[in-house]
Short mmCIF file of C-alpha atoms and ligand atoms in Angstrom, two decimals:
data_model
loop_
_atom_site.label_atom_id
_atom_site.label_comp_id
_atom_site.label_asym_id
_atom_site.label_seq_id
_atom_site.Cartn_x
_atom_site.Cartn_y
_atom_site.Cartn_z
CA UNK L 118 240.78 39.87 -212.54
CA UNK L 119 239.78 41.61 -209.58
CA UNK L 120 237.34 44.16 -210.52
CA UNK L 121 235.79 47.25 -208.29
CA UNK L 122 232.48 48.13 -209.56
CA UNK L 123 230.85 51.51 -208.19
CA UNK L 124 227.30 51.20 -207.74
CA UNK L 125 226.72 48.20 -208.10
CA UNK L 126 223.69 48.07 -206.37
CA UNK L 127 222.07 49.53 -209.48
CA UNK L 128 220.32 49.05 -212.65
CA UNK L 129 223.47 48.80 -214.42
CA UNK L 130 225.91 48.12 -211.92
CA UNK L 131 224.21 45.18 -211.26
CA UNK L 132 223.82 43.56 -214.74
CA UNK L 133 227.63 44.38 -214.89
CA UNK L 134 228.51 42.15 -212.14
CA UNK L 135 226.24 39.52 -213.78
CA UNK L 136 228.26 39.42 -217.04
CA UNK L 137 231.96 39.94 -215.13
CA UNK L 138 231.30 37.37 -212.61
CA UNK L 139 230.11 34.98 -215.80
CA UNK L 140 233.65 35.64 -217.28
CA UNK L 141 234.58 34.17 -214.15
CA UNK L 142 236.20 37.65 -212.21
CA UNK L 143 236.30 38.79 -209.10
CA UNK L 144 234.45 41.82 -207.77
CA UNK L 145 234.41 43.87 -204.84
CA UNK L 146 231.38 45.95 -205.82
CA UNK L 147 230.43 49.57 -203.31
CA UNK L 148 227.74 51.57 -203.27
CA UNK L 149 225.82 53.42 -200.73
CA UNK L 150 222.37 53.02 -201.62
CA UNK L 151 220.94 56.20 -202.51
CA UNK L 152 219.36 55.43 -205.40
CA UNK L 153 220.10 51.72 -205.84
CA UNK L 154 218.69 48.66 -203.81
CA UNK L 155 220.49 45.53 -202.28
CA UNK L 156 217.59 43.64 -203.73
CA UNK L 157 219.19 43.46 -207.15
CA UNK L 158 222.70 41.72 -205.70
CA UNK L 159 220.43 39.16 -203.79
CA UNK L 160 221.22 36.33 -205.71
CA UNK L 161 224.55 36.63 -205.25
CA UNK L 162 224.42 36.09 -201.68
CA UNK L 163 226.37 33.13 -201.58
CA UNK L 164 228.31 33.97 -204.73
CA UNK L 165 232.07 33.68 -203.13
CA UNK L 166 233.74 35.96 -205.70
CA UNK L 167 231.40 38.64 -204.82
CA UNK L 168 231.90 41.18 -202.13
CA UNK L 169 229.89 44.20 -201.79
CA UNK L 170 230.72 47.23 -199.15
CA UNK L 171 228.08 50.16 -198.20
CA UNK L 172 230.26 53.35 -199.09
CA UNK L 173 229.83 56.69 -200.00
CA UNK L 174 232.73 57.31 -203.06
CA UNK L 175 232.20 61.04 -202.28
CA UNK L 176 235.26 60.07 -199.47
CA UNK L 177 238.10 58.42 -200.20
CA UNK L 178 237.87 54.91 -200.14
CA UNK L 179 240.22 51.76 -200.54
CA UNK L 180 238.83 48.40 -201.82
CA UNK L 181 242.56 46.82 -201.88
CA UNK L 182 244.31 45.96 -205.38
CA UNK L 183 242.17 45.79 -208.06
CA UNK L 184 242.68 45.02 -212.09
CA UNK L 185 240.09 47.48 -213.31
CA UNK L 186 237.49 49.75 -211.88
CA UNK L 187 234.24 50.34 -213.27
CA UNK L 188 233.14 53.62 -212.34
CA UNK L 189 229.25 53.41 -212.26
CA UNK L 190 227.91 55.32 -209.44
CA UNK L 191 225.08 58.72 -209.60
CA UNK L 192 221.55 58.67 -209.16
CA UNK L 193 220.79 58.70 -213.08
CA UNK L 194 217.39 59.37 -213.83
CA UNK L 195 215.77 63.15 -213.52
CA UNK L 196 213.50 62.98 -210.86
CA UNK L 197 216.50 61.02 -208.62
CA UNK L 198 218.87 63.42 -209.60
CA UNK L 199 215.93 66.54 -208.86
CA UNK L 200 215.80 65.09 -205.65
CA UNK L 201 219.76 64.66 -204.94
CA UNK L 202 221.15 67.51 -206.93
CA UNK L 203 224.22 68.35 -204.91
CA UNK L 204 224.81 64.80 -204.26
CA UNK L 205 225.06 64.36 -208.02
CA UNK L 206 227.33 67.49 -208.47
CA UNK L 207 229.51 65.56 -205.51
CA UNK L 208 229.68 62.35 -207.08
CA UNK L 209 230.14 63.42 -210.38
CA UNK L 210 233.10 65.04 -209.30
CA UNK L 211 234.95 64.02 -205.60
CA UNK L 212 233.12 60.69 -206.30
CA UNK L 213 234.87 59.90 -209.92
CA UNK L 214 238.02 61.88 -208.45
CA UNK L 215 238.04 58.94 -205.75
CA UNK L 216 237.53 56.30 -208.31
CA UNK L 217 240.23 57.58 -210.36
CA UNK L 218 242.81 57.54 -207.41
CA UNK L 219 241.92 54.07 -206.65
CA UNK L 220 242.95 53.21 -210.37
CA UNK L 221 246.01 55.13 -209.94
CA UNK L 222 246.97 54.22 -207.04
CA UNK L 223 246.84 50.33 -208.10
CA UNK L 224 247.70 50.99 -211.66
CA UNK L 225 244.06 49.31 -212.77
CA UNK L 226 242.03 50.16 -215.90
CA UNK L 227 239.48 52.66 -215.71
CA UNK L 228 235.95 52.82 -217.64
CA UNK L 229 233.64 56.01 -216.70
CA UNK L 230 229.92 55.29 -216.83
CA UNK L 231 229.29 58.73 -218.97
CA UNK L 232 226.32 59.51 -220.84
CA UNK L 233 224.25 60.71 -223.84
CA UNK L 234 223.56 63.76 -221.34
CA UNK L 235 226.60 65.38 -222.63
CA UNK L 236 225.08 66.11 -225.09
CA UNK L 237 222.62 67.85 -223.64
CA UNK L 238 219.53 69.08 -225.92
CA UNK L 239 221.44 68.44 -229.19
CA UNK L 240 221.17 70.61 -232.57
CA UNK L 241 223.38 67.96 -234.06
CA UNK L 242 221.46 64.62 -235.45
CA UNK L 243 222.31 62.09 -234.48
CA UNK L 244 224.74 62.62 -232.21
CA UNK L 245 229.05 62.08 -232.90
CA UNK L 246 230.96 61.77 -230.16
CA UNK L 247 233.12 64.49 -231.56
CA UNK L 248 229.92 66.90 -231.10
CA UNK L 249 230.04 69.37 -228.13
CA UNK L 250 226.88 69.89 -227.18
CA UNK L 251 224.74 72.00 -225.99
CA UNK L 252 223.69 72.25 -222.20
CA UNK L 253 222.41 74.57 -220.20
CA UNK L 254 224.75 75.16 -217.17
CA UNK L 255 222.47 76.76 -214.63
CA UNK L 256 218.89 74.43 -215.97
CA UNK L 257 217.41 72.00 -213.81
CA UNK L 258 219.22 69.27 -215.71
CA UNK L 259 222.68 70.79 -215.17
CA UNK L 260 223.33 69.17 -211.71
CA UNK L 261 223.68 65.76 -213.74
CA UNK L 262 224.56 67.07 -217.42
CA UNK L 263 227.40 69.24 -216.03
CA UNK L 264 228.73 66.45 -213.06
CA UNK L 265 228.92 64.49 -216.14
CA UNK L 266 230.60 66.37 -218.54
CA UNK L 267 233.24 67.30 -215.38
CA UNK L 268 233.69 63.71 -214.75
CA UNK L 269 234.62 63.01 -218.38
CA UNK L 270 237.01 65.92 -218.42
CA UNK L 271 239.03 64.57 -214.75
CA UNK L 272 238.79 61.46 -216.11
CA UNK L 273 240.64 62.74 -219.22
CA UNK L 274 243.01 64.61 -217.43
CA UNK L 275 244.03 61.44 -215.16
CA UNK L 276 244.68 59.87 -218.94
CA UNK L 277 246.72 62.70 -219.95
CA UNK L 278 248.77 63.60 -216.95
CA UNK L 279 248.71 60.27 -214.53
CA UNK L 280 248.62 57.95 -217.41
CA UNK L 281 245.64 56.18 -216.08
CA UNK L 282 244.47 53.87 -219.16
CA UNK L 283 240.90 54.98 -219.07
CA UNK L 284 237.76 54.66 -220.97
CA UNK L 285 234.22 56.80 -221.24
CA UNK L 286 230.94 55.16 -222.10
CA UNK L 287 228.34 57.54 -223.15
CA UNK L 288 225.07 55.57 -222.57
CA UNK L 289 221.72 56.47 -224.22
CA UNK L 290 218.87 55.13 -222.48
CA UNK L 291 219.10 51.78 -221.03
CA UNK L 292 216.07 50.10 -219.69
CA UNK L 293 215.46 46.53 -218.50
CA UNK L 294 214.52 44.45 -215.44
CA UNK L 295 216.06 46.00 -212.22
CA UNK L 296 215.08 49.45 -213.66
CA UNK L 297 213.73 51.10 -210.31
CA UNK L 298 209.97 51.11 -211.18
CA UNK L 299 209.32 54.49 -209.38
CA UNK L 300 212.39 56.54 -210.97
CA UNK L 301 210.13 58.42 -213.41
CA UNK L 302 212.45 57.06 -215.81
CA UNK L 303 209.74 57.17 -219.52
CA UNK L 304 210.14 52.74 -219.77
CA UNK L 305 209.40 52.13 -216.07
CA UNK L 306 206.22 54.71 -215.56
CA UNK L 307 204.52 53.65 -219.04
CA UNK L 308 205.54 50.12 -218.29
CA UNK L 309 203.96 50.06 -214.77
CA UNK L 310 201.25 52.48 -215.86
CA UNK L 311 200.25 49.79 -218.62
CA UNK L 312 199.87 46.50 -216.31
CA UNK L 313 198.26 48.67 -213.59
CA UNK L 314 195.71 49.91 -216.33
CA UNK L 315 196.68 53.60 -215.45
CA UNK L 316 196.58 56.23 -217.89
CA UNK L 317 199.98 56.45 -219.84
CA UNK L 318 201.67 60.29 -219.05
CA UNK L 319 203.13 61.47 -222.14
CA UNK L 320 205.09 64.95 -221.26
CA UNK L 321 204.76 67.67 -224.01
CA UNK L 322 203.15 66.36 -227.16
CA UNK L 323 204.99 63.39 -227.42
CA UNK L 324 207.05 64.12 -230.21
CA UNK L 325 210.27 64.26 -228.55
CA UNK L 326 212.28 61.38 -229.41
CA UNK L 327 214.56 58.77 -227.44
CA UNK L 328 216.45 55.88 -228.12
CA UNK L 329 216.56 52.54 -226.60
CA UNK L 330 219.07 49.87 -225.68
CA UNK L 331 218.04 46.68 -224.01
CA UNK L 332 220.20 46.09 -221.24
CA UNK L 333 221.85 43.05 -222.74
CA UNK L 334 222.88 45.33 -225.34
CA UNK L 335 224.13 47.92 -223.14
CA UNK L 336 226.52 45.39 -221.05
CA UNK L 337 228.12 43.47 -224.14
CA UNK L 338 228.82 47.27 -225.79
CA UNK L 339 230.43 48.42 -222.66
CA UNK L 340 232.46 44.97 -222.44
CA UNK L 341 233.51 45.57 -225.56
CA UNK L 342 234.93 49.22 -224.71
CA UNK L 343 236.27 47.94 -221.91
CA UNK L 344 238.75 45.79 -223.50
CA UNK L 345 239.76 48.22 -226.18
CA UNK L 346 242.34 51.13 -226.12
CA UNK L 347 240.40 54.20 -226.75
CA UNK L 348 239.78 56.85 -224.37
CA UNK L 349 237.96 58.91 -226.08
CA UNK L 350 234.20 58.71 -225.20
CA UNK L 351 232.18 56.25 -227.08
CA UNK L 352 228.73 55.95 -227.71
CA UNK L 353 226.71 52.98 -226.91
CA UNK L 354 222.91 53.09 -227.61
CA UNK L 355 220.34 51.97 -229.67
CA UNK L 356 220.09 54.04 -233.07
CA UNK L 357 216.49 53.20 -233.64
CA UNK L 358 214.47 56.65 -232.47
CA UNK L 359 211.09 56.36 -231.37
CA UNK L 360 208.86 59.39 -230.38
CA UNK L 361 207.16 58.80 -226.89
CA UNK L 362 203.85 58.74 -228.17
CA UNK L 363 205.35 55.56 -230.14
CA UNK L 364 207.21 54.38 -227.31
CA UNK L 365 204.12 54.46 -225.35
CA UNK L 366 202.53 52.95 -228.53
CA UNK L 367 204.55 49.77 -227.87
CA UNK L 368 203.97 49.33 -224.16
CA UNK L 369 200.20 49.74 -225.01
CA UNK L 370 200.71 46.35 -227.81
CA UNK L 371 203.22 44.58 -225.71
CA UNK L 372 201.32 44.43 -222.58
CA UNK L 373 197.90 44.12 -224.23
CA UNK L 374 196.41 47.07 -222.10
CA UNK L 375 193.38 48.85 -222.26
CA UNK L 376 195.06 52.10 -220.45
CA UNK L 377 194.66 55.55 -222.19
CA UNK L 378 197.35 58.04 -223.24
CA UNK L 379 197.22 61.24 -221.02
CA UNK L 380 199.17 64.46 -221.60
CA UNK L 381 201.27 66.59 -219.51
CA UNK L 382 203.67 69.84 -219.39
CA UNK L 383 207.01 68.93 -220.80
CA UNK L 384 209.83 69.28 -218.25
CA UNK L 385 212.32 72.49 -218.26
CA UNK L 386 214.93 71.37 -221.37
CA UNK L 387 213.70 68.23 -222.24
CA UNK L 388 215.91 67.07 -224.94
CA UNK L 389 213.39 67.13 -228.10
CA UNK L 390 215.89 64.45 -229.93
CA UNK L 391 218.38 62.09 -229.38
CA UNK L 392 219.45 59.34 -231.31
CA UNK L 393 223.26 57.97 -231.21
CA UNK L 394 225.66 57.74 -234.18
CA UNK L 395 227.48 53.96 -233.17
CA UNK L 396 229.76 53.93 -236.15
CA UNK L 397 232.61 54.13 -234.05
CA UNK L 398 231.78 51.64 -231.44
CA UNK L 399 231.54 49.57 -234.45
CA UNK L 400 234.45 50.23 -235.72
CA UNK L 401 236.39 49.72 -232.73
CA UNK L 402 235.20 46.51 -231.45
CA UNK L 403 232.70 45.16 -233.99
CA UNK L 404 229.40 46.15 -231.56
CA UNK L 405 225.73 46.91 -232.08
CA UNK L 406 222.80 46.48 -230.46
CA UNK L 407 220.26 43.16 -231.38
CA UNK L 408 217.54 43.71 -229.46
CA UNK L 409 214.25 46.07 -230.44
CA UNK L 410 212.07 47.81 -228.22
CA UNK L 411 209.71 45.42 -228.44
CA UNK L 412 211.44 42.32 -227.63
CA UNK L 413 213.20 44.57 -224.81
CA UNK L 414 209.78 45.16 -223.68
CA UNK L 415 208.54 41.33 -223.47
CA UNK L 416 211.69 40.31 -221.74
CA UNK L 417 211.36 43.23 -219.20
CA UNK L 418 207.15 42.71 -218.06
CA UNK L 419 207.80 40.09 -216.08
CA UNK L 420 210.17 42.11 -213.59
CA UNK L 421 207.99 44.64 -213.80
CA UNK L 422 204.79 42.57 -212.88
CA UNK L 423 206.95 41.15 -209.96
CA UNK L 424 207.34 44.38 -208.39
CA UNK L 425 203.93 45.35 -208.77
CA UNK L 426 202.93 42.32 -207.06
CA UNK L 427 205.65 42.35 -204.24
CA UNK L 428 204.28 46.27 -203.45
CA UNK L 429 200.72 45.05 -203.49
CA UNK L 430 201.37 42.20 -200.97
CA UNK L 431 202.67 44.60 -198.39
CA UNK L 432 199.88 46.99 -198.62
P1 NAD P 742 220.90 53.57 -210.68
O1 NAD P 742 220.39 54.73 -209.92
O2 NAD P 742 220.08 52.35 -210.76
O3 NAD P 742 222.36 53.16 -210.17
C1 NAD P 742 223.29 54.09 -209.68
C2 NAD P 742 223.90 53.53 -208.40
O4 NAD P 742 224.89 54.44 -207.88
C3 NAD P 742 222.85 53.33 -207.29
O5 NAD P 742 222.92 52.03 -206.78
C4 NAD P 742 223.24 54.38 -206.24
O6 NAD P 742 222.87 54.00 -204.93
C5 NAD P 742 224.75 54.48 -206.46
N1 NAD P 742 225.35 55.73 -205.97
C6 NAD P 742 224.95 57.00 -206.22
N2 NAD P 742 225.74 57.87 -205.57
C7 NAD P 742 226.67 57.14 -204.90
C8 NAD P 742 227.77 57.45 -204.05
N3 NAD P 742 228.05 58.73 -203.71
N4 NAD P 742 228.52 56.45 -203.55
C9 NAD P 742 228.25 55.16 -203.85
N5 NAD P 742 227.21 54.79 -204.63
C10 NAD P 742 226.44 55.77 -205.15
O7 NAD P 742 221.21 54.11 -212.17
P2 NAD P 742 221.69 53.32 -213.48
O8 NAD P 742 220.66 53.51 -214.51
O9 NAD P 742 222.13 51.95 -213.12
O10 NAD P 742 222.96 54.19 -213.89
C11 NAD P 742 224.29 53.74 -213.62
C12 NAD P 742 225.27 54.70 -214.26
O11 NAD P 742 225.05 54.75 -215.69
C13 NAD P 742 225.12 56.13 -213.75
O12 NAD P 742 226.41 56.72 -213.64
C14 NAD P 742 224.33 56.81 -214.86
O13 NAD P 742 224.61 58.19 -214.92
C15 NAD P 742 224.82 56.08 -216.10
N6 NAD P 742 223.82 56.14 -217.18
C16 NAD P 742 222.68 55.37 -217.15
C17 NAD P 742 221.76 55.48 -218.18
C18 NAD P 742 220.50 54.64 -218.23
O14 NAD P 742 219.72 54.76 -219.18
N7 NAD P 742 220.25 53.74 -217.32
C19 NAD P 742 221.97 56.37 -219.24
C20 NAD P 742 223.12 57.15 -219.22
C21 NAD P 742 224.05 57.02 -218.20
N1 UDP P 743 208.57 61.09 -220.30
C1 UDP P 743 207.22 61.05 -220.52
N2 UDP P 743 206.41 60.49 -219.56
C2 UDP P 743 206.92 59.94 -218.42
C3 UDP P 743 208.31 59.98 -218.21
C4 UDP P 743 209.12 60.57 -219.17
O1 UDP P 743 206.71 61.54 -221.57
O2 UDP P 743 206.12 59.44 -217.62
C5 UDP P 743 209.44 61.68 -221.35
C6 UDP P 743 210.41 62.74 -220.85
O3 UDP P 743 209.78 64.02 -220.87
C7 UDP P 743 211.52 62.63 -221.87
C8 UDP P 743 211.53 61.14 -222.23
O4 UDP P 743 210.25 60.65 -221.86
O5 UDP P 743 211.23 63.38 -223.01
C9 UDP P 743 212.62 60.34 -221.53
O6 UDP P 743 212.56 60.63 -220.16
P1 UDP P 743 213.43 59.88 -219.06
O7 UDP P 743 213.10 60.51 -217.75
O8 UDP P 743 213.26 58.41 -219.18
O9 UDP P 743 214.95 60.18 -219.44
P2 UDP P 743 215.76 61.36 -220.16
O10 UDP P 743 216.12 60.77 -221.48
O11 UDP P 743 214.91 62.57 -220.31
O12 UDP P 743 216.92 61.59 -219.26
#
């Protein structure tokens, strides 16, 4: 197949090109760089079935034919999206509407990068995709909560009325090598906190809780979508909850460090829970996750020390 990938130059969009290109695809993978960094599509350099193209998806765009298009660009953690609120409003809208056309226009597949977001700060535990949420449309959070919800509702729509065979992925959090270490994203700042011997910053109490999927995980659970026929959204996440004191807990034993917990004010409508219900992924195609935190966590400190490293060489 020949496969368009939107930001690629990303966490995930990266790994995704990994495992596609393994199965021995094509892609054509476009970004334009806002949040992601060419450094994690360096090794395939001199990969021939790889082509990747700096563009904005907020304008239309056409890659050529294409099988399927993985729809995987917006800035994704809070303080990226803080920083690029309109742009995430824009993407999350004319950006998927762009995607979408592409699919339509050369009758290719469609899977939405969605998220647990949707769900905003749920009073349903855990959380069934068949829940509605409950998000606050004006909140600090609602430039990326609502540009997703918007883009799973277009996306929908091009199902229902353009017949575009689509699929929506709602991912809980991901984390992994490639994770930007200065997103603000929980895994990357207690994780780099940790092997610099910096104090730990745990928002709030602590007591909030999170879920998370190894990216390894994440990529073989959105394969599997991918080659199903459900459009409905789908969670895929790791069902194990940990509070953030105990996720900052783990990074303390896995890296061995000596660094202290600190606290600090909880952001405006921080989700206090969030845990995904999976049943249906694995009902559909057989998938759940295999990897816990702390493996995750071993397999991700040596990116993580690399980075540090790199950064302290240029100073
Ligand atoms: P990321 O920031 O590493 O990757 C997003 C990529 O999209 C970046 O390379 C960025 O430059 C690109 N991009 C943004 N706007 C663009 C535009 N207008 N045109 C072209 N490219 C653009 O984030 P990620 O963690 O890899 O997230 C990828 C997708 O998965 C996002 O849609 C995100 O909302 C979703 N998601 C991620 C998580 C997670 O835990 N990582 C959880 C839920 C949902
Ligand atoms: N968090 C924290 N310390 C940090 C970064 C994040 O306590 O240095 C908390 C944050 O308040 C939230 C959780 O960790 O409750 C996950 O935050 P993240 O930004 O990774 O993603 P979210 O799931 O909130 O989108």
């Amino acid at each position: 197949m020949r496969i368009l990938i939107t930001g690629v130059a990303g966490f995930l969009g990266s790994h995704l090109a990994d495992a596609l290109l393994a199965e021995g695809n094509s892609i054509i993978g476009v970004d334009n760089l806002c949040t992601g960094s060419l450094a994690n599509l360096r090794h395939l350099e001199h990969e021939s079935r790889f082509e990747f193209r700096e563009v904005d998806i907020c304008k239309p765009f056409d890659p050529g034919a294409v099988d399927y298009v993985f729809n995987f660009a917006s800035p994704a953690s809070p303080v990226d999206y803080h920083r690029l609120g309109v742009e995430t409003l824009d993407v999350g809208s004319n950006g998927t509407r762009n995607a979408l056309e592409v699919a339509k226009k050369y009758s290719a597949k469609f899977l939405h990068a969605s998220t647990s977001e949707c769900y905003g700060d749920p009073s349903v535990h855990p959380q069934t995709e068949d829940y509605w949420g409950n998000v606050n449309p004006v909140g600090p959070r609602s430039v990326y909560d609502e540009a997703k919800r918007f883009s799973e509702a277009l996306t929908t729509a091009y199902n229902r009325y353009y017949n575009v065979d689509t699929r929506l992925v709602r991912i809980f959090n991901t984390y992994g090598p490639r994770l930007q270490k200065n997103d603000g994203r929980v895994i990357s700042n207690f994780v780099v906190q940790a092997l610099k011997g910096e104090d730990l910053t745990v928002y709030g109490e602590g007591n909030q809780t999170r879920s998370f999927c190894y990216v390894a995980d994440e990529i073989a659970g959105i394969l599997g979508l991918s080659r199903s026929d459900e459009h409905t959204p789908v969670n895929i996440g790791n069902p194990h909850e940990w509070t953030i004191l105990e996720c900052a807990k783990a990074v303390l034993k896995v890296t061995g460090s000596k660094s202290k917990v600190i606290y600090q004010p909880l952001p405006q409508d921080d989700p206090m829970q969030r845990k995904p219900d999976i049943s249906k992924a694995q009902r559909l195609f057989g998938w759940e996750p295999k990897i816990d935190l702390e493996t995750g966590l071993k397999l991700s400190l040596e990116y993580f020390q690399s980075t540090i490293d790199q950064e302290a060489a240029k100073a």
